[in-house]
Tab-separated table of C-alpha atoms and ligand atoms in Angstrom:
chain	number	residue	atom	x	y	z
D	1	MET	CA	-97.021	-25.588	-58.255
D	2	SER	CA	-95.205	-28.695	-58.211
D	3	VAL	CA	-95.995	-32.620	-58.269
D	4	ALA	CA	-94.738	-32.990	-55.134
D	5	GLU	CA	-96.445	-30.014	-53.400
D	6	ASN	CA	-99.725	-31.278	-54.790
D	7	LEU	CA	-99.585	-34.203	-53.424
D	8	ASP	CA	-98.526	-32.462	-49.807
D	9	HIS	CA	-101.671	-30.097	-50.394
D	10	ILE	CA	-103.853	-33.484	-51.204
D	11	HIS	CA	-102.796	-35.119	-47.869
D	12	THR	CA	-103.448	-32.669	-45.456
D	13	ASP	CA	-107.168	-32.360	-47.205
D	14	ILE	CA	-107.198	-36.049	-46.712
D	15	ARG	CA	-106.046	-35.624	-43.233
D	16	THR	CA	-108.790	-32.782	-42.609
D	17	ALA	CA	-111.966	-34.610	-44.285
D	18	ALA	CA	-111.166	-37.525	-41.877
D	19	GLU	CA	-110.776	-35.983	-39.326
D	20	ASP	CA	-114.060	-34.103	-40.320
D	21	ALA	CA	-115.754	-37.306	-40.870
D	22	GLN	CA	-114.510	-38.296	-36.890
D	23	ARG	CA	-112.385	-41.502	-39.843
D	24	ASP	CA	-108.929	-42.400	-39.892
D	25	ALA	CA	-106.634	-41.183	-42.888
D	26	ASP	CA	-104.849	-44.305	-42.915
D	27	ASP	CA	-107.740	-45.530	-44.607
D	28	VAL	CA	-107.898	-43.373	-47.363
D	29	THR	CA	-106.004	-44.373	-50.456
D	30	LEU	CA	-105.040	-41.804	-52.584
D	31	VAL	CA	-104.697	-43.213	-56.298
D	32	ALA	CA	-103.099	-40.603	-58.338
D	33	VAL	CA	-104.526	-40.966	-62.083
D	34	SER	CA	-102.003	-40.754	-64.500
D	35	LYS	CA	-103.657	-40.780	-67.733
D	36	LYS	CA	-102.472	-38.209	-70.229
D	37	GLN	CA	-99.710	-36.843	-68.150
D	38	PRO	CA	-96.081	-36.628	-69.369
D	39	PRO	CA	-93.393	-39.315	-68.283
D	40	GLU	CA	-91.503	-36.006	-66.176
D	41	ARG	CA	-94.390	-35.942	-63.998
D	42	ILE	CA	-95.275	-38.998	-63.297
D	43	GLU	CA	-91.237	-39.551	-62.215
D	44	GLU	CA	-91.922	-36.742	-60.251
D	45	ALA	CA	-94.516	-38.129	-58.112
D	46	LEU	CA	-92.249	-41.307	-58.014
D	47	GLU	CA	-89.412	-39.014	-56.728
D	48	ALA	CA	-92.185	-37.969	-54.473
D	49	GLY	CA	-92.769	-41.222	-52.998
D	50	HIS	CA	-95.816	-42.070	-54.173
D	51	LYS	CA	-97.082	-45.397	-54.992
D	52	VAL	CA	-100.473	-45.816	-56.042
D	53	PHE	CA	-101.758	-45.035	-59.622
D	54	GLY	CA	-104.343	-45.212	-62.272
D	55	GLU	CA	-105.073	-45.215	-65.648
D	56	ASN	CA	-107.992	-45.708	-67.681
D	57	ARG	CA	-106.111	-46.989	-70.905
D	58	VAL	CA	-104.666	-50.574	-71.011
D	59	GLN	CA	-102.599	-49.453	-73.505
D	60	GLU	CA	-101.514	-46.449	-72.536
D	61	ALA	CA	-100.648	-47.984	-69.009
D	62	TYR	CA	-98.063	-50.274	-70.893
D	63	GLU	CA	-96.446	-47.213	-71.907
D	64	HIS	CA	-96.110	-45.402	-69.381
D	65	TRP	CA	-95.590	-48.509	-66.509
D	66	GLU	CA	-94.706	-51.419	-67.860
D	67	ALA	CA	-90.762	-50.442	-67.670
D	68	LEU	CA	-91.286	-48.053	-64.080
D	69	LYS	CA	-92.746	-51.429	-62.692
D	70	LYS	CA	-89.512	-53.351	-63.556
D	71	THR	CA	-87.716	-50.757	-61.183
D	72	HIS	CA	-90.269	-49.844	-58.741
D	73	ASP	CA	-91.404	-53.456	-57.137
D	74	ASP	CA	-93.786	-51.512	-54.818
D	75	LEU	CA	-96.215	-50.129	-57.238
D	76	VAL	CA	-99.955	-50.773	-57.148
D	77	LEU	CA	-101.591	-50.077	-60.726
D	78	HIS	CA	-105.067	-49.443	-60.800
D	79	LEU	CA	-107.372	-49.865	-63.775
D	80	ILE	CA	-110.382	-46.870	-63.491
D	81	GLY	CA	-111.777	-47.216	-67.173
D	82	PRO	CA	-113.397	-49.436	-69.550
D	83	LEU	CA	-111.957	-53.080	-69.910
D	84	GLN	CA	-112.877	-54.819	-73.683
D	85	SER	CA	-112.232	-59.015	-73.533
D	86	ASN	CA	-109.595	-58.490	-75.857
D	87	LYS	CA	-107.306	-56.112	-73.395
D	88	ALA	CA	-108.328	-58.697	-70.263
D	89	ALA	CA	-104.755	-61.020	-70.436
D	90	ASP	CA	-103.361	-57.573	-70.440
D	91	ALA	CA	-104.612	-56.152	-67.865
D	92	VAL	CA	-104.305	-58.864	-65.454
D	93	ALA	CA	-100.563	-59.010	-66.253
D	94	LEU	CA	-100.151	-54.995	-65.561
D	95	PHE	CA	-102.627	-53.657	-63.152
D	96	ASP	CA	-102.883	-54.781	-59.372
D	97	VAL	CA	-106.346	-53.769	-58.894
D	98	ILE	CA	-109.211	-53.886	-61.403
D	99	GLU	CA	-112.358	-51.145	-60.518
D	100	THR	CA	-114.224	-51.250	-63.702
D	101	ILE	CA	-115.772	-54.592	-63.342
D	102	ASP	CA	-119.699	-53.821	-64.912
D	103	ARG	CA	-120.862	-56.873	-67.176
D	104	GLU	CA	-121.311	-60.800	-67.293
D	105	LYS	CA	-118.526	-61.446	-69.999
D	106	ILE	CA	-115.904	-59.035	-68.652
D	107	ALA	CA	-116.473	-60.929	-65.079
D	108	LYS	CA	-116.126	-64.305	-66.967
D	109	THR	CA	-112.803	-63.128	-68.664
D	110	VAL	CA	-110.732	-61.560	-66.132
D	111	ALA	CA	-111.439	-64.502	-64.102
D	112	LYS	CA	-110.120	-67.137	-66.556
D	113	GLU	CA	-106.991	-65.109	-67.340
D	114	MET	CA	-106.445	-64.816	-63.115
D	115	ALA	CA	-106.843	-68.090	-63.336
D	116	LYS	CA	-104.305	-69.050	-66.249
D	117	GLN	CA	-101.740	-65.859	-64.729
D	118	GLY	CA	-102.118	-67.023	-61.204
D	119	ARG	CA	-102.597	-63.355	-60.249
D	120	ASP	CA	-105.561	-63.221	-57.756
D	121	LEU	CA	-106.385	-59.418	-57.973
D	122	PRO	CA	-108.773	-57.450	-56.144
D	123	CYS	CA	-111.513	-55.415	-58.038
D	124	PHE	CA	-114.321	-53.639	-57.695
D	125	ILE	CA	-117.561	-52.905	-59.636
D	126	GLN	CA	-118.463	-50.071	-61.160
D	127	VAL	CA	-121.945	-48.727	-60.527
D	128	ASN	CA	-123.937	-46.337	-62.918
D	129	THR	CA	-125.821	-44.893	-59.691
D	130	GLY	CA	-126.495	-42.139	-62.462
D	131	GLU	CA	-128.260	-44.742	-64.676
D	132	GLU	CA	-126.681	-42.815	-67.653
D	133	GLU	CA	-127.124	-44.523	-70.896
D	134	GLN	CA	-123.636	-43.818	-72.220
D	135	LYS	CA	-122.056	-44.409	-69.043
D	136	SER	CA	-120.137	-47.706	-68.109
D	137	GLY	CA	-121.408	-49.674	-64.711
D	138	VAL	CA	-124.226	-52.075	-63.989
D	139	VAL	CA	-127.767	-50.062	-62.828
D	140	PRO	CA	-128.267	-50.711	-59.270
D	141	ALA	CA	-130.798	-52.709	-60.315
D	142	ARG	CA	-129.170	-55.280	-61.134
D	143	LEU	CA	-126.230	-55.088	-58.575
D	144	LYS	CA	-127.427	-57.802	-56.321
D	145	GLU	CA	-127.644	-60.364	-59.307
D	146	PHE	CA	-124.363	-59.070	-60.669
D	147	TYR	CA	-122.040	-59.086	-57.256
D	148	ASP	CA	-123.311	-62.791	-56.574
D	149	TYR	CA	-122.565	-63.802	-60.727
D	150	CYS	CA	-118.801	-62.170	-60.423
D	151	TYR	CA	-118.246	-63.844	-56.640
D	152	TYR	CA	-120.186	-67.236	-56.634
D	153	GLU	CA	-119.996	-68.024	-60.351
D	154	CYS	CA	-116.661	-66.538	-61.196
D	155	GLY	CA	-114.873	-66.082	-57.592
D	156	LEU	CA	-113.428	-62.888	-58.617
D	157	LYS	CA	-112.223	-61.183	-55.204
D	158	ILE	CA	-114.913	-58.327	-55.429
D	159	ILE	CA	-113.752	-55.497	-52.587
D	160	GLY	CA	-115.787	-52.856	-53.119
D	161	LEU	CA	-117.934	-50.341	-55.775
D	162	MET	CA	-116.569	-47.593	-57.552
D	163	CYS	CA	-118.658	-44.949	-59.299
D	164	ILE	CA	-118.263	-41.857	-61.512
D	165	PRO	CA	-121.047	-39.236	-60.589
D	166	PRO	CA	-123.310	-37.652	-63.780
D	167	ILE	CA	-121.423	-34.223	-64.305
D	168	ASP	CA	-124.663	-32.426	-64.050
D	169	GLU	CA	-125.818	-33.972	-60.563
D	170	PRO	CA	-124.128	-32.961	-56.886
D	171	PRO	CA	-121.702	-35.766	-56.351
D	172	ALA	CA	-122.780	-36.392	-52.564
D	173	LEU	CA	-125.935	-37.986	-53.884
D	174	HIS	CA	-124.043	-40.348	-55.557
D	175	PHE	CA	-121.798	-40.884	-53.123
D	176	SER	CA	-124.487	-41.776	-50.496
D	177	LEU	CA	-126.394	-43.927	-52.907
D	178	LEU	CA	-122.493	-46.124	-53.480
D	179	LYS	CA	-121.867	-46.268	-49.977
D	180	LYS	CA	-125.554	-47.312	-49.682
D	181	TYR	CA	-125.307	-50.305	-52.286
D	182	ALA	CA	-121.522	-51.115	-50.551
D	183	GLU	CA	-123.438	-51.871	-47.167
D	184	GLN	CA	-126.011	-53.783	-48.732
D	185	LEU	CA	-123.872	-56.474	-50.083
D	186	GLY	CA	-121.318	-56.160	-46.921
D	187	LEU	CA	-117.942	-54.673	-48.837
D	188	SER	CA	-116.009	-52.025	-47.018
D	189	LYS	CA	-113.816	-50.463	-49.807
D	190	LEU	CA	-115.502	-47.053	-51.629
D	191	SER	CA	-113.738	-45.733	-54.393
D	192	MET	CA	-114.976	-42.836	-55.728
D	193	GLY	CA	-114.386	-38.906	-55.572
D	194	MET	CA	-111.747	-37.389	-58.374
D	195	SER	CA	-110.166	-34.018	-57.862
D	196	ALA	CA	-113.347	-31.547	-57.655
D	197	ASP	CA	-114.763	-33.350	-54.940
D	198	TYR	CA	-112.747	-35.663	-53.416
D	199	GLU	CA	-112.861	-34.271	-49.835
D	200	ALA	CA	-116.815	-34.779	-50.192
D	201	ALA	CA	-116.413	-38.200	-51.048
D	202	ILE	CA	-114.199	-39.142	-47.959
D	203	LYS	CA	-116.533	-37.444	-45.762
D	204	LEU	CA	-119.269	-40.108	-47.160
D	205	GLY	CA	-116.808	-42.970	-46.744
D	206	ALA	CA	-114.691	-43.364	-49.768
D	207	THR	CA	-111.593	-45.424	-49.426
D	208	HIS	CA	-109.801	-44.892	-52.454
D	209	ILE	CA	-110.020	-41.051	-54.163
D	210	ARG	CA	-108.630	-41.154	-57.803
D	211	VAL	CA	-107.381	-37.643	-58.439
D	212	GLY	CA	-105.292	-36.507	-61.784
D	213	THR	CA	-105.474	-33.005	-62.556
D	214	GLY	CA	-105.227	-31.989	-58.960
D	215	ILE	CA	-101.675	-33.526	-58.678
D	216	PHE	CA	-100.268	-33.360	-61.762
D	217	GLY	CA	-102.187	-30.655	-64.029
D	218	GLU	CA	-103.856	-30.229	-67.149
D	219	ARG	CA	-103.633	-33.323	-69.246
D	220	GLU	CA	-102.198	-33.065	-72.685
O	1	PLP	C1	-109.531	-39.073	-65.426
O	1	PLP	C2	-110.179	-40.037	-64.527
O	1	PLP	C3	-110.300	-39.220	-63.033
O	1	PLP	C4	-109.520	-38.440	-62.609
O	1	PLP	O1	-110.274	-37.204	-62.928
O	1	PLP	P1	-109.468	-35.918	-62.146
O	1	PLP	O2	-110.367	-34.583	-62.191
O	1	PLP	O3	-108.490	-35.088	-63.382
O	1	PLP	O4	-109.079	-35.655	-60.963
O	1	PLP	C5	-110.745	-40.747	-62.003
O	1	PLP	N1	-111.607	-41.005	-62.198
O	1	PLP	C6	-111.810	-41.772	-63.219
O	1	PLP	C7	-112.615	-43.116	-63.686
O	1	PLP	C8	-110.850	-41.221	-64.386
O	1	PLP	O5	-110.940	-41.108	-65.705
């Protein structure tokens, strides 16, 4: 299947899942995850009219998108991977949405860079819903305190929450948790669901699904 066919297929799934959940399919944004994909496939997605992409590494995102951003001024790039402070300036300059705010130091650094560059990017807080040792994200017990820090201390425009469920647990449990946490904070955006589980995520309220292999095929 071509990238264009995969995109069509996923848009159909989005409509069906949204209908089932009595939601508006227009409230679900498909973030096409282009990490580790060759330029030809990215080009195919652009030719099919797709505009919203996700990358998990700043350096690779520059390789993929720096030139394309100049010729496509309506692209929307989401950072969906962990951010280091020393890459914050580059991230703020390239990306349009940062989904992985997860600790005080990075919140502060990103906020400073945005002020410096005059860019006020919407951000998500990444939540470690599975409380996994090795995983990024703020643990649920600290979420309210961390949100307050981001919002009141840093002035970050936090629009929602993002999670990556543990691989060995039913994702629906984590999607429900994320939705509950967002409601408690009065946040309306939920980035959850990947190639294997985006339909379940939409049924549980996802506003942003992050799909890589389902669009582009296996990564290099
Ligand atoms: C790679 C990645 C995805 C996409 O995963 P697929 O299974 O290829 O759809 C989604 N979210 C994050 C954070 C990722 O790193």
